[in-house]
């Protein structure tokens, strides 16, 4: 159904109901004013043109109202984070009570582990993927050490020899054989390196079969795939908003705590005034009374300027809807895959799963004998991709702002370089 020519790509863009959204983003340009081909939305999403107005609104309210802005701003700051909850919950398939936007990703992983990594003398090990993102690995290792265990108490779920992708049955074996010593599974829902989208429901079942808590890092999933967090049954999840959620460098993260833990006020956790009951928060002399739901993990009053950027992005996502976005994403990445397959060379190989339901928009492409200079040649053609040692180029045709023509042009250049 796909065709390897520019006319076909242009035709697809004409038929694409989401094509117009590209013009709602700032696309980086070269010195001559030509748009770069941007394939690194998996690393830092582009800026929606509306974002500036959202941030300016808060700057103006701050200028005009000072502290009164907490109540009198157009979007009162006191409850600003609540304006993000429903839309964020839809993006990850959660109930509003299960979601909050706060802090940044690694910080949130630690705060969640305060509650959900509760080791005993015999049940204390943590399972991660062997290709876990470094920050997640460091976070887990430091939690182990903090509780008096060793870095080597991390168990790695790794691809089989000669393979790149994880097999769920191998996780099952790990948990069946060592589950009595394992207390937490902390797994990347979409692997940052291969782009593999794992079966979260299955992972939750495997973990729970041996009374392990299951946590998911969705940094590469939120806004890219639909994780159906509530239905999956995982205990908690955390993600950032600067990748597929286009909310700006270092912007705040999102947190999910499953409803089954919402009312458990006995869970150990760190406290601050922002997870204290909002009815009595400003009475100042009250004993700590934790809020229900994911809001019960907040500590501080949040940075409104960063939240304004998130609000701009979530409003855009809400207009488009995840279903429509994923429908385009599957077509666009399918086209990308098709074009790569038309290159008659054994030197190029996609390691991301072939099944569209087991991946998001990113394809990780292995180029034989290539080094970083290959990636630099792409950059010289004004194509921004992402290089990972050893020899993998990650390209994410983000459906909100990538056209079929962009993908066609990327693969034309790849073909010429090989
Ligand atoms: C991007 C990413 C991070 C980054 O963490 P920050 O705390 O936001 O710097 C962590 N984990 C994964 C899996 C990521 O993809």
Coordinates of C-alpha atoms and ligand atoms in Angstrom, one line a residue:
X1 CA 0.0 0.0 0.0
X2 CA 3.0 2.3 0.5
X3 CA 5.1 3.6 -2.5
X4 CA 8.7 4.7 -2.6
X5 CA 8.3 8.1 -4.3
X6 CA 7.9 11.7 -3.4
X7 CA 4.5 12.1 -5.1
X8 CA 3.1 9.3 -2.9
X9 CA 4.5 11.0 0.3
X10 CA 3.0 14.3 -0.7
X11 CA -0.4 12.6 -1.5
X12 CA -0.4 11.1 2.0
X13 CA 0.2 14.6 3.5
X14 CA -2.8 15.8 1.6
X15 CA -4.9 13.0 3.0
X16 CA -3.6 13.4 6.6
X17 CA -6.3 14.9 8.9
X18 CA -3.5 16.0 11.3
X19 CA -1.3 17.6 8.7
X20 CA -2.1 21.2 9.8
X21 CA -0.7 20.7 13.3
X22 CA 2.8 21.0 12.0
X23 CA 2.3 24.7 11.4
X24 CA 1.4 25.1 15.1
X25 CA 5.0 24.3 16.1
X26 CA 8.3 26.2 15.8
X27 CA 10.5 24.1 13.5
X28 CA 14.3 24.9 14.0
X29 CA 15.8 26.5 10.9
X30 CA 19.2 26.6 9.3
X31 CA 21.2 29.8 8.5
X32 CA 19.3 30.2 5.2
X33 CA 16.0 29.9 6.9
X34 CA 15.1 26.4 5.7
X35 CA 13.4 24.0 8.2
X36 CA 15.6 21.3 9.7
X37 CA 14.2 17.8 9.5
X38 CA 13.6 17.1 13.2
X39 CA 13.5 13.5 14.3
X40 CA 14.5 13.9 18.0
X41 CA 11.1 14.6 19.6
X42 CA 11.9 11.5 21.7
X43 CA 14.6 13.6 23.3
X44 CA 13.2 17.1 23.3
X45 CA 9.9 17.8 21.7
X46 CA 9.4 21.0 19.7
X47 CA 7.8 24.2 21.0
X48 CA 4.1 24.8 20.2
X49 CA 3.7 28.3 19.0
X50 CA 1.0 28.8 21.6
X51 CA 3.3 28.1 24.5
X52 CA 4.7 31.7 24.7
X53 CA 1.2 33.1 25.2
X54 CA 0.5 30.7 28.0
X55 CA 3.7 31.6 29.8
X56 CA 3.2 35.3 29.1
X57 CA -0.2 35.1 30.7
X58 CA 1.4 34.0 34.0
X59 CA 4.2 36.5 33.7
X60 CA 1.6 39.3 33.3
X61 CA -0.5 38.1 36.2
X62 CA 2.6 37.9 38.3
X63 CA 3.6 41.5 37.2
X64 CA 0.1 42.9 37.8
X65 CA -1.0 40.9 40.9
X66 CA 2.0 39.8 42.8
X67 CA 1.0 37.4 45.5
X68 CA -2.7 37.9 44.8
X69 CA -2.1 35.8 41.7
X70 CA -2.5 32.7 43.8
X71 CA -6.2 33.5 43.9
X72 CA -6.8 36.3 41.3
X73 CA -4.7 35.2 38.3
X74 CA -6.8 34.2 35.2
X75 CA -5.7 30.6 36.1
X76 CA -5.3 30.9 39.9
X77 CA -1.9 29.5 40.8
X78 CA -3.1 27.8 44.0
X79 CA -4.8 25.1 42.1
X80 CA -2.9 25.4 38.8
X81 CA -1.7 21.8 38.8
X82 CA -5.4 20.7 38.9
X83 CA -5.9 22.2 35.4
X84 CA -3.4 19.6 34.0
X85 CA -4.8 16.5 35.7
X86 CA -7.7 15.4 33.5
X87 CA -5.9 15.9 30.3
X88 CA -2.8 14.2 31.5
X89 CA -4.8 11.3 32.8
X90 CA -6.4 10.8 29.4
X91 CA -3.0 10.7 27.8
X92 CA -1.8 7.8 29.9
X93 CA -5.2 6.1 30.3
X94 CA -5.7 6.8 34.0
X95 CA -8.4 8.2 36.3
X96 CA -7.8 11.8 37.5
X97 CA -7.3 10.7 41.1
X98 CA -4.3 8.6 39.9
X99 CA -2.4 11.4 38.2
X100 CA -0.4 14.5 39.3
X101 CA 2.1 16.7 37.6
X102 CA 5.1 17.5 39.9
X103 CA 8.9 17.6 40.1
X104 CA 11.0 15.9 37.5
X105 CA 11.3 12.3 36.5
X106 CA 14.2 10.9 38.5
X107 CA 13.1 12.9 41.6
X108 CA 9.6 11.3 41.3
X109 CA 11.1 7.8 40.9
X110 CA 12.8 8.3 44.2
X111 CA 9.7 9.7 45.9
X112 CA 7.7 6.7 44.6
X113 CA 10.3 4.3 45.8
X114 CA 10.1 5.8 49.3
X115 CA 6.6 4.4 49.3
X116 CA 6.9 1.4 47.0
X117 CA 10.3 0.0 47.6
X118 CA 9.9 -1.5 51.0
X119 CA 12.6 -4.2 51.3
X120 CA 12.8 -6.8 54.0
X121 CA 15.8 -8.9 54.9
X122 CA 14.8 -11.6 52.4
X123 CA 12.7 -9.8 49.8
X124 CA 14.7 -6.8 48.6
X125 CA 15.9 -7.2 45.0
X126 CA 14.9 -4.9 42.1
X127 CA 14.4 -5.9 38.5
X128 CA 15.2 -3.5 35.7
X129 CA 15.8 -4.0 31.9
X130 CA 19.5 -4.4 31.0
X131 CA 19.2 -1.5 28.7
X132 CA 17.5 0.7 31.3
X133 CA 18.1 4.4 31.0
X134 CA 21.2 5.3 33.1
X135 CA 19.2 7.6 35.4
X136 CA 16.8 4.8 36.3
X137 CA 19.7 2.4 37.0
X138 CA 21.5 4.9 39.2
X139 CA 18.2 5.7 41.1
X140 CA 17.6 2.0 41.7
X141 CA 21.2 1.3 42.8
X142 CA 21.2 4.2 45.2
X143 CA 17.9 3.1 46.7
X144 CA 19.4 -0.4 47.3
X145 CA 22.5 1.2 48.9
X146 CA 20.4 3.6 51.0
X147 CA 18.6 0.6 52.5
X148 CA 21.8 -1.2 53.2
X149 CA 21.9 -3.5 50.2
X150 CA 24.4 -3.7 47.3
X151 CA 24.3 -2.4 43.7
X152 CA 24.6 -6.0 42.7
X153 CA 21.1 -6.7 44.1
X154 CA 19.8 -5.3 40.8
X155 CA 18.5 -8.2 38.6
X156 CA 18.7 -7.4 34.9
X157 CA 16.1 -8.6 32.4
X158 CA 18.1 -8.8 29.2
X159 CA 17.5 -9.8 25.6
X160 CA 18.7 -13.2 24.6
X161 CA 22.1 -13.6 23.0
X162 CA 22.0 -12.3 19.4
X163 CA 18.7 -10.5 20.0
X164 CA 17.9 -6.9 20.8
X165 CA 14.4 -7.1 22.2
X166 CA 13.1 -8.3 25.5
X167 CA 10.8 -11.3 25.8
X168 CA 8.1 -11.3 28.4
X169 CA 8.5 -15.0 29.0
X170 CA 12.1 -14.3 30.2
X171 CA 10.8 -11.9 32.8
X172 CA 8.3 -14.6 33.8
X173 CA 11.2 -17.0 34.4
X174 CA 13.2 -14.5 36.5
X175 CA 10.2 -13.8 38.7
X176 CA 9.2 -17.4 39.0
X177 CA 12.7 -18.5 40.0
X178 CA 13.9 -15.5 42.1
X179 CA 10.6 -13.8 43.0
X180 CA 10.8 -14.6 46.7
X181 CA 13.9 -12.3 46.8
X182 CA 12.4 -9.6 44.5
X183 CA 10.2 -6.8 45.8
X184 CA 10.1 -4.3 42.9
X185 CA 10.0 -4.4 39.1
X186 CA 10.9 -1.0 37.6
X187 CA 10.7 -1.2 33.9
X188 CA 10.8 1.2 31.0
X189 CA 7.4 0.9 29.3
X190 CA 8.9 2.0 26.0
X191 CA 12.6 1.2 25.9
X192 CA 14.6 4.4 25.1
X193 CA 17.1 2.5 23.0
X194 CA 15.1 0.0 21.0
X195 CA 11.7 1.7 21.0
X196 CA 10.1 -1.6 22.2
X197 CA 6.7 -1.0 23.9
X198 CA 6.2 -3.7 26.4
X199 CA 3.0 -5.4 27.5
X200 CA 2.4 -3.6 30.8
X201 CA -0.6 -5.7 31.8
X202 CA 1.4 -8.8 31.5
X203 CA 4.3 -7.3 33.4
X204 CA 1.9 -6.3 36.2
X205 CA 0.5 -9.8 36.4
X206 CA 4.0 -11.4 36.4
X207 CA 5.2 -9.1 39.2
X208 CA 2.0 -9.4 41.3
X209 CA 2.1 -13.2 41.1
X210 CA 5.1 -13.1 43.5
X211 CA 3.9 -10.1 45.5
X212 CA 6.2 -7.6 43.8
X213 CA 5.3 -4.0 43.3
X214 CA 5.4 -3.0 39.6
X215 CA 6.5 0.5 38.6
X216 CA 6.8 1.8 35.0
X217 CA 9.0 4.5 33.6
X218 CA 7.0 6.1 30.7
X219 CA 9.5 8.8 29.7
X220 CA 9.4 7.4 26.1
X221 CA 5.7 6.4 26.3
X222 CA 3.7 9.4 27.5
X223 CA 2.3 11.2 24.4
X224 CA 3.7 8.4 22.1
X225 CA 1.7 5.3 22.9
X226 CA -1.4 4.6 25.0
X227 CA -0.2 2.7 28.1
X228 CA -3.8 2.3 29.6
X229 CA -2.2 2.6 33.0
X230 CA -5.3 2.1 35.1
X231 CA -6.4 -1.1 33.2
X232 CA -2.8 -2.4 33.2
X233 CA -2.9 -2.7 37.0
X234 CA 0.7 -1.5 37.5
X235 CA 1.2 0.1 40.9
X236 CA 2.9 3.3 39.9
X237 CA 4.4 5.1 36.9
X238 CA 6.4 8.3 36.2
X239 CA 7.3 10.2 33.1
X240 CA 8.7 13.5 31.8
X241 CA 6.9 16.1 29.7
X242 CA 9.8 17.4 27.6
X243 CA 10.0 14.5 25.2
X244 CA 6.8 13.6 23.4
X245 CA 4.8 16.0 25.5
X246 CA 6.6 19.1 24.1
X247 CA 6.6 21.0 27.3
X248 CA 10.1 22.5 27.3
X249 CA 13.6 21.5 28.4
X250 CA 13.7 20.2 32.0
X251 CA 9.9 20.7 32.4
X252 CA 8.0 18.9 35.2
X253 CA 7.1 15.2 35.2
X254 CA 3.9 13.2 35.6
X255 CA 3.2 10.6 38.2
X256 CA 0.6 7.8 38.3
X257 CA -0.3 5.9 41.5
X258 CA -2.9 3.3 40.9
X259 CA -6.3 3.9 42.5
X260 CA -5.9 0.7 44.7
X261 CA -3.3 2.7 46.7
X262 CA -5.2 6.1 46.6
X263 CA -6.7 5.8 50.1
X264 CA -3.8 4.1 51.8
X265 CA -2.8 6.8 54.2
X266 CA -0.4 4.4 56.0
X267 CA 2.0 4.0 53.1
X268 CA 5.3 5.5 54.2
X269 CA 6.0 8.7 52.3
X270 CA 7.8 12.0 52.5
X271 CA 5.7 15.0 53.4
X272 CA 5.5 18.7 52.7
X273 CA 2.7 21.2 52.8
X274 CA 1.5 20.3 49.3
X275 CA 0.5 16.8 50.1
X276 CA -1.3 17.9 53.2
X277 CA -5.1 18.2 53.1
X278 CA -5.8 21.3 51.0
X279 CA -8.8 22.4 53.2
X280 CA -6.4 23.0 56.1
X281 CA -3.1 23.7 54.3
X282 CA -3.0 27.3 55.3
X283 CA -4.0 26.9 58.9
X284 CA -0.3 26.2 59.5
X285 CA -0.7 24.6 62.9
X286 CA -2.4 21.4 61.8
X287 CA -0.9 17.9 62.2
X288 CA 0.0 16.4 58.8
X289 CA -3.1 15.0 57.1
X290 CA -2.2 13.4 53.8
X291 CA -4.3 13.9 50.6
X292 CA -5.8 11.0 48.8
X293 CA -4.6 9.9 45.3
X294 CA -1.5 10.9 43.4
X295 CA -1.6 14.4 44.8
X296 CA -0.6 12.8 48.1
X297 CA 3.0 12.6 46.8
X298 CA 3.5 16.3 46.2
X299 CA 5.8 18.2 48.5
X300 CA 6.1 21.8 47.3
X301 CA 4.0 24.5 45.6
X302 CA 4.8 24.0 41.9
X303 CA 6.6 26.2 39.3
X304 CA 3.7 27.9 37.4
X305 CA 5.9 29.0 34.4
X306 CA 6.8 25.4 33.7
X307 CA 3.2 24.3 34.2
X308 CA 2.0 26.9 31.8
X309 CA 4.1 25.3 29.1
X310 CA 2.6 21.9 30.0
X311 CA -0.9 23.3 29.9
X312 CA -0.2 24.7 26.4
X313 CA 0.9 21.3 25.2
X314 CA -1.9 19.3 26.9
X315 CA -4.6 21.6 25.5
X316 CA -3.1 20.7 22.0
X317 CA -3.0 17.0 22.8
X318 CA -6.6 17.2 24.0
X319 CA -7.8 18.8 20.8
X320 CA -6.1 16.1 18.7
X321 CA -6.8 13.1 21.0
X322 CA -4.4 10.2 21.5
X323 CA -6.5 7.9 19.3
X324 CA -6.1 10.1 16.2
X325 CA -2.4 10.7 17.1
X326 CA -1.7 7.0 17.3
X327 CA -3.5 6.3 14.1
X328 CA -1.3 8.7 12.2
X329 CA 1.8 7.5 14.1
X330 CA 1.3 3.9 13.0
X331 CA 0.9 5.0 9.4
X332 CA 3.8 7.4 9.4
X333 CA 6.2 5.0 11.2
X334 CA 5.0 2.2 9.0
X335 CA 5.9 4.3 5.9
X336 CA 9.3 5.0 7.5
X337 CA 9.9 1.3 8.0
X338 CA 8.7 0.5 4.4
X339 CA 11.2 3.1 2.9
X340 CA 14.1 1.7 5.0
X341 CA 13.2 -1.8 3.8
X342 CA 13.4 -0.6 0.1
X343 CA 17.1 0.2 0.7
X344 CA 18.9 -2.8 -0.8
X345 CA 21.8 -3.0 1.7
X346 CA 22.7 -5.4 4.4
X347 CA 24.3 -2.6 6.3
X348 CA 21.1 -1.2 7.7
X349 CA 18.8 -3.0 10.0
X350 CA 15.8 -1.9 12.2
X351 CA 16.0 -3.3 15.8
X352 CA 12.6 -1.9 16.9
X353 CA 9.7 -4.4 16.9
X354 CA 7.9 -4.9 13.5
X355 CA 4.5 -5.1 15.2
X356 CA 3.0 -1.5 15.4
X357 CA 1.4 -2.5 18.7
X358 CA 4.8 -3.1 20.2
X359 CA 6.3 0.2 19.4
X360 CA 5.6 3.9 19.3
X361 CA 6.8 6.3 16.5
X362 CA 10.6 5.7 17.1
X363 CA 12.6 3.4 14.9
X364 CA 16.1 2.5 16.1
X365 CA 18.3 1.8 13.1
X366 CA 21.5 -0.1 13.3
X367 CA 24.1 0.8 10.7
X368 CA 26.9 -1.7 10.2
X369 CA 30.4 -0.3 10.7
X370 CA 29.0 3.2 11.1
X371 CA 30.5 5.5 13.7
X372 CA 29.5 8.9 14.9
X373 CA 30.7 10.5 11.6
X374 CA 27.7 8.9 9.9
X375 CA 25.4 10.7 12.2
X376 CA 27.4 13.9 11.6
X377 CA 26.8 13.5 7.8
X378 CA 23.1 13.4 8.5
X379 CA 23.4 16.6 10.5
X380 CA 25.3 18.2 7.6
X381 CA 22.2 17.5 5.5
X382 CA 20.1 19.4 8.1
X383 CA 18.6 16.3 9.6
X384 CA 18.6 16.0 13.4
X385 CA 18.6 12.4 14.6
X386 CA 20.1 10.9 17.7
X387 CA 23.2 8.7 17.8
X388 CA 23.6 6.0 20.5
X389 CA 26.7 3.9 20.8
X390 CA 27.3 1.3 19.4
X391 CA 26.0 2.2 16.0
X392 CA 22.3 2.9 16.5
X393 CA 20.5 5.9 15.0
X394 CA 17.2 6.7 16.8
X395 CA 14.7 8.5 14.6
X396 CA 11.3 9.6 15.9
X397 CA 8.8 10.8 13.3
X398 CA 6.6 12.5 15.8
X399 CA 3.1 12.5 14.3
X400 CA 2.1 16.0 15.6
X401 CA 4.8 17.8 13.5
X402 CA 6.3 15.3 11.0
X403 CA 5.0 14.9 7.5
X404 CA 5.3 11.9 5.2
X405 CA 7.4 14.1 3.0
X406 CA 9.9 14.7 5.9
X407 CA 10.2 10.9 6.3
X408 CA 10.7 10.4 2.6
X409 CA 13.5 13.0 2.5
X410 CA 15.2 11.5 5.6
X411 CA 15.3 8.1 4.0
X412 CA 16.5 9.5 0.6
X413 CA 19.5 11.0 2.4
X414 CA 20.1 7.8 4.4
X415 CA 20.1 5.8 1.1
X416 CA 22.7 8.1 -0.5
X417 CA 25.0 7.9 2.6
X418 CA 25.1 4.1 2.6
Ligands
LIG1 C1 14.7 11.0 29.6 C2 14.7 10.0 30.6 C3 15.1 10.2 32.0 C4 15.5 11.6 32.4 O1 15.3 11.9 33.7 P1 15.2 13.4 34.3 O2 15.0 13.1 35.7 O3 14.0 14.0 33.6 O4 16.4 14.1 33.9 C5 15.0 9.2 32.9 N1 14.6 8.0 32.6 C6 14.2 7.7 31.3 C7 13.8 6.3 31.0 C8 14.3 8.6 30.3 O5 14.0 8.3 29.0

